PDB file of N, CA and C in Angstrom:
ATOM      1  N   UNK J 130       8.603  -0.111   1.900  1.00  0.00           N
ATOM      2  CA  UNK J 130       8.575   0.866   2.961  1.00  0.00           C
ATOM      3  C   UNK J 130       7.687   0.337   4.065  1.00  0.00           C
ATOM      4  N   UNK J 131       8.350   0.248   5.171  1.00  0.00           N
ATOM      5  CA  UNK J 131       7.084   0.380   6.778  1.00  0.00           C
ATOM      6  C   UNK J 131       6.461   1.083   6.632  1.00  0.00           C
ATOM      7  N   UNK J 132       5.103   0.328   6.796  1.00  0.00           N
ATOM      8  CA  UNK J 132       3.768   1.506   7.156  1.00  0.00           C
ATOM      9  C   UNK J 132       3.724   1.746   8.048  1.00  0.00           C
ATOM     10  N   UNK J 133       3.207   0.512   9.262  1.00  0.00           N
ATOM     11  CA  UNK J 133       2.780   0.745  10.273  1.00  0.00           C
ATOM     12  C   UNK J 133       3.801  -0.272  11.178  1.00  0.00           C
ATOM     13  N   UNK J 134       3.408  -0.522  12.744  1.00  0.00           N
ATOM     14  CA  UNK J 134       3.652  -1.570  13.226  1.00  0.00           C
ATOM     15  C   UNK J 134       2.803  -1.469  14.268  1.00  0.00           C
ATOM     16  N   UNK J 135       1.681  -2.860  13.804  1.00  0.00           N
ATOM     17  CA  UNK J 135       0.421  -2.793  14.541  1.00  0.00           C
ATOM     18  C   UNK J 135       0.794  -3.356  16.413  1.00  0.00           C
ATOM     19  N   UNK J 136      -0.101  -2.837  17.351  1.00  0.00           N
ATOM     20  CA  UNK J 136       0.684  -2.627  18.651  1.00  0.00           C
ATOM     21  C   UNK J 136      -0.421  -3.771  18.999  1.00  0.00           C
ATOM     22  N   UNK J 137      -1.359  -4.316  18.669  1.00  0.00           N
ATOM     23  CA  UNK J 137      -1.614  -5.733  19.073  1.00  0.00           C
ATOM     24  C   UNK J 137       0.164  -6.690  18.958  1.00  0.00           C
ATOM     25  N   UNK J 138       0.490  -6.760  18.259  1.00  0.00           N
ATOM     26  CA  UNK J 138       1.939  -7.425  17.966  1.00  0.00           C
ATOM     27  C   UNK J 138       3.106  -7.187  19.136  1.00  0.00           C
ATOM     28  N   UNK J 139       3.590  -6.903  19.772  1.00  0.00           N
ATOM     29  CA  UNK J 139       4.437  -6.075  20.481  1.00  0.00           C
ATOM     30  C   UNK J 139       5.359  -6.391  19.826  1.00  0.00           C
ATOM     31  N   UNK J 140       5.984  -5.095  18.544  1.00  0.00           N
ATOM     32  CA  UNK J 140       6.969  -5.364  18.025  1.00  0.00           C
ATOM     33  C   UNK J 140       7.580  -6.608  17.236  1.00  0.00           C
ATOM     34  N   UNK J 141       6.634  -7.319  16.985  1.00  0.00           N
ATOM     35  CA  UNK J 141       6.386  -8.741  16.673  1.00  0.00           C
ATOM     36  C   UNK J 141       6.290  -8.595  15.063  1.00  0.00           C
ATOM     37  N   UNK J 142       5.285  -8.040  14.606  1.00  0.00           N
ATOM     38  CA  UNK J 142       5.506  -7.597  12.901  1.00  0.00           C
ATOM     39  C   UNK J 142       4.940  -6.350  12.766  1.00  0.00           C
ATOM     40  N   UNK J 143       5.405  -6.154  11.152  1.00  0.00           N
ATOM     41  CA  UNK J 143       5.035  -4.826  10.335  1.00  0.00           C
ATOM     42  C   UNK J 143       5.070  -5.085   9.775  1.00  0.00           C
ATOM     43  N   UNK J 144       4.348  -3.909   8.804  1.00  0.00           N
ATOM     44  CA  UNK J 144       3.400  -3.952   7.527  1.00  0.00           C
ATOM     45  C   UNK J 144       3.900  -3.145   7.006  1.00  0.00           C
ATOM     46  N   UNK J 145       3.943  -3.500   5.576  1.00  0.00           N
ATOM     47  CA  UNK J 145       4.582  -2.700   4.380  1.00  0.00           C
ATOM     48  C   UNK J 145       4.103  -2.412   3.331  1.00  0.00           C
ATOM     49  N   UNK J 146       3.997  -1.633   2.456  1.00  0.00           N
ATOM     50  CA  UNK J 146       3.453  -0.578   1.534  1.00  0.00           C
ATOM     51  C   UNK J 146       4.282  -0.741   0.331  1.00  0.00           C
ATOM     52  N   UNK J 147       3.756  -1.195  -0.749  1.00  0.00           N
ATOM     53  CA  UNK J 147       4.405  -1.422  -2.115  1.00  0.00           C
ATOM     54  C   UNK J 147       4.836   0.264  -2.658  1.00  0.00           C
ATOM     55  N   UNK J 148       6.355   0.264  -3.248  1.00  0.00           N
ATOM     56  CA  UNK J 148       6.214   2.294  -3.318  1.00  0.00           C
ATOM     57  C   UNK J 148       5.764   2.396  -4.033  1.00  0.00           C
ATOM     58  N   UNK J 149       5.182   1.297  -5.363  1.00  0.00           N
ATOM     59  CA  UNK J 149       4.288   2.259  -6.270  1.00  0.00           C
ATOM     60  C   UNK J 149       3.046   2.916  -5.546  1.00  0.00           C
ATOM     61  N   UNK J 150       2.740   2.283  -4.419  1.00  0.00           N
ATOM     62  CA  UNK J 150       0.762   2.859  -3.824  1.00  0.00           C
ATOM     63  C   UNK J 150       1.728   4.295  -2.794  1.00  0.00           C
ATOM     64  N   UNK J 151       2.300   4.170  -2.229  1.00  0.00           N
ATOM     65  CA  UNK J 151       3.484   5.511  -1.913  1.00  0.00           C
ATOM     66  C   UNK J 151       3.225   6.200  -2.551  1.00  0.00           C
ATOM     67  N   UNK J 152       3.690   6.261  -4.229  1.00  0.00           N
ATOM     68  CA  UNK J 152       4.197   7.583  -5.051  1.00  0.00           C
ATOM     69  C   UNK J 152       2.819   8.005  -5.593  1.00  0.00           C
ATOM     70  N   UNK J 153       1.711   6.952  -5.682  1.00  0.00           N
ATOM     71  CA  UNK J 153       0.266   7.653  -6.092  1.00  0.00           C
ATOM     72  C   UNK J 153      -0.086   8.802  -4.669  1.00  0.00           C
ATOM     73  N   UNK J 154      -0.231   8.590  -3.602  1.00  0.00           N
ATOM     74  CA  UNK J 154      -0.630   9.765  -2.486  1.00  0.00           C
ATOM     75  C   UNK J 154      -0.043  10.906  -3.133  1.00  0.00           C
ATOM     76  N   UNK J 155      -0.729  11.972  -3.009  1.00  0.00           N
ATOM     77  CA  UNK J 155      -0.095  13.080  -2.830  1.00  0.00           C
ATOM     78  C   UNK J 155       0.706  13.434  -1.610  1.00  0.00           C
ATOM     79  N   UNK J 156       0.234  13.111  -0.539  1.00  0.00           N
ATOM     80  CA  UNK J 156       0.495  13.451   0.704  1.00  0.00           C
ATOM     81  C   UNK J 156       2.229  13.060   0.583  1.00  0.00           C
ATOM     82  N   UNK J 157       2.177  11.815   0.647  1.00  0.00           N
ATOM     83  CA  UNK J 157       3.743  11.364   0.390  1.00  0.00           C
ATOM     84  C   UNK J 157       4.881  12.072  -0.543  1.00  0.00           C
ATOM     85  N   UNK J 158       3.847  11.479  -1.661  1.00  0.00           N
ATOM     86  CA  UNK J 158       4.823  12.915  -2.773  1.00  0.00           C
ATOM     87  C   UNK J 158       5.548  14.191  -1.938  1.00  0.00           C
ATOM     88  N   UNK J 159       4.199  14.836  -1.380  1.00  0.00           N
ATOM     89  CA  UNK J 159       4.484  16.077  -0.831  1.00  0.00           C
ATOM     90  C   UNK J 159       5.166  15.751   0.228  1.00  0.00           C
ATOM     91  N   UNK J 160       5.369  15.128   1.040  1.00  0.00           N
ATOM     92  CA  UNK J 160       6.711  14.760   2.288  1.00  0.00           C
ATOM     93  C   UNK J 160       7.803  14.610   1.694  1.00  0.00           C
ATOM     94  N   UNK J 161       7.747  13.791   0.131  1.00  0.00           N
ATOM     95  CA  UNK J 161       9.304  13.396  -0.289  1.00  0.00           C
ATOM     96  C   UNK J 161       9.746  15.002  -0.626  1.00  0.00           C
ATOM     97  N   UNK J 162       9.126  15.447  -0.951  1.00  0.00           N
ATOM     98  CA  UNK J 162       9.629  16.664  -1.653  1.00  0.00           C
ATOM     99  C   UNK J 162      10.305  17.385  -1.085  1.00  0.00           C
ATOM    100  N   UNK J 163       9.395  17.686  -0.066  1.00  0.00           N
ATOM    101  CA  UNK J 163       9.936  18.387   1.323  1.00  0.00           C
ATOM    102  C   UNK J 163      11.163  17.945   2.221  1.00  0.00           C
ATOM    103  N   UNK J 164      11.536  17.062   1.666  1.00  0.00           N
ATOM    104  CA  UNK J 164      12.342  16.389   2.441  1.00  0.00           C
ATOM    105  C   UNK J 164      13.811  15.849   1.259  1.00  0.00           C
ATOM    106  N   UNK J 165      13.463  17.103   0.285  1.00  0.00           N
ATOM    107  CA  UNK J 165      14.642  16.347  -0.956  1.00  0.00           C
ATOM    108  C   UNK J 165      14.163  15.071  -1.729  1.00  0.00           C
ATOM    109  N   UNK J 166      13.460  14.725  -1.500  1.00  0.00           N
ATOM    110  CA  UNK J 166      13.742  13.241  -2.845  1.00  0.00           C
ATOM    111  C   UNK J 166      12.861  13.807  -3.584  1.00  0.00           C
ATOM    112  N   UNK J 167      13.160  12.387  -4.705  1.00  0.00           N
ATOM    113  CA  UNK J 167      12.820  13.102  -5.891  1.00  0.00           C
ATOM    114  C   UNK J 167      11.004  12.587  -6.141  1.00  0.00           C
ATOM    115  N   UNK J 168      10.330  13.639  -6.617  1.00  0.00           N
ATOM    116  CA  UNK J 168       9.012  13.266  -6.789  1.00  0.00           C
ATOM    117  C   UNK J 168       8.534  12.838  -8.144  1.00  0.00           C
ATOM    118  N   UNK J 169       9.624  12.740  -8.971  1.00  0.00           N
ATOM    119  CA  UNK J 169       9.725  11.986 -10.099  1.00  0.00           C
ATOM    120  C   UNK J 169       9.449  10.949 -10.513  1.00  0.00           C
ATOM    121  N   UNK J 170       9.775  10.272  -9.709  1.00  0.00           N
ATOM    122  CA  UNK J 170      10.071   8.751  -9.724  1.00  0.00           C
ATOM    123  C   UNK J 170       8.917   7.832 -10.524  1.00  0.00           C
ATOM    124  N   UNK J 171       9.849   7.320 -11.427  1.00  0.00           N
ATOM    125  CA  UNK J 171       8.934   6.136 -12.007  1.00  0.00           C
ATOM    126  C   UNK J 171       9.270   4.670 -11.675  1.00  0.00           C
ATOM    127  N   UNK J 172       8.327   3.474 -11.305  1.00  0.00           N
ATOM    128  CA  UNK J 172       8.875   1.908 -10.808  1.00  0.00           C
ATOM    129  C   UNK J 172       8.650   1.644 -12.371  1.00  0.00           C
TER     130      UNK J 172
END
């Protein structure tokens, strides 16, 4: 998943987020949820 895309770069690169460190947040959890997916998920 894209995290970010740092604006020193102009569109040049991004940074990405392994989904296991994703599915530990709650915060995320709580967006997938909200948004239908499943908060289940095991990698």
């Amino acid at each position: 998943m894209i995290a970010t895309e740092p604006a020193q770069h102009a569109h040049a690169a991004l940074e990405a987020v392994p989904a296991y460190v994703l599915l530990h947040d709650p915060a995320f959890r709580t967006a997938l949820a909200d948004h239908g997916g499943p908060v289940d998920s095991v990698l």
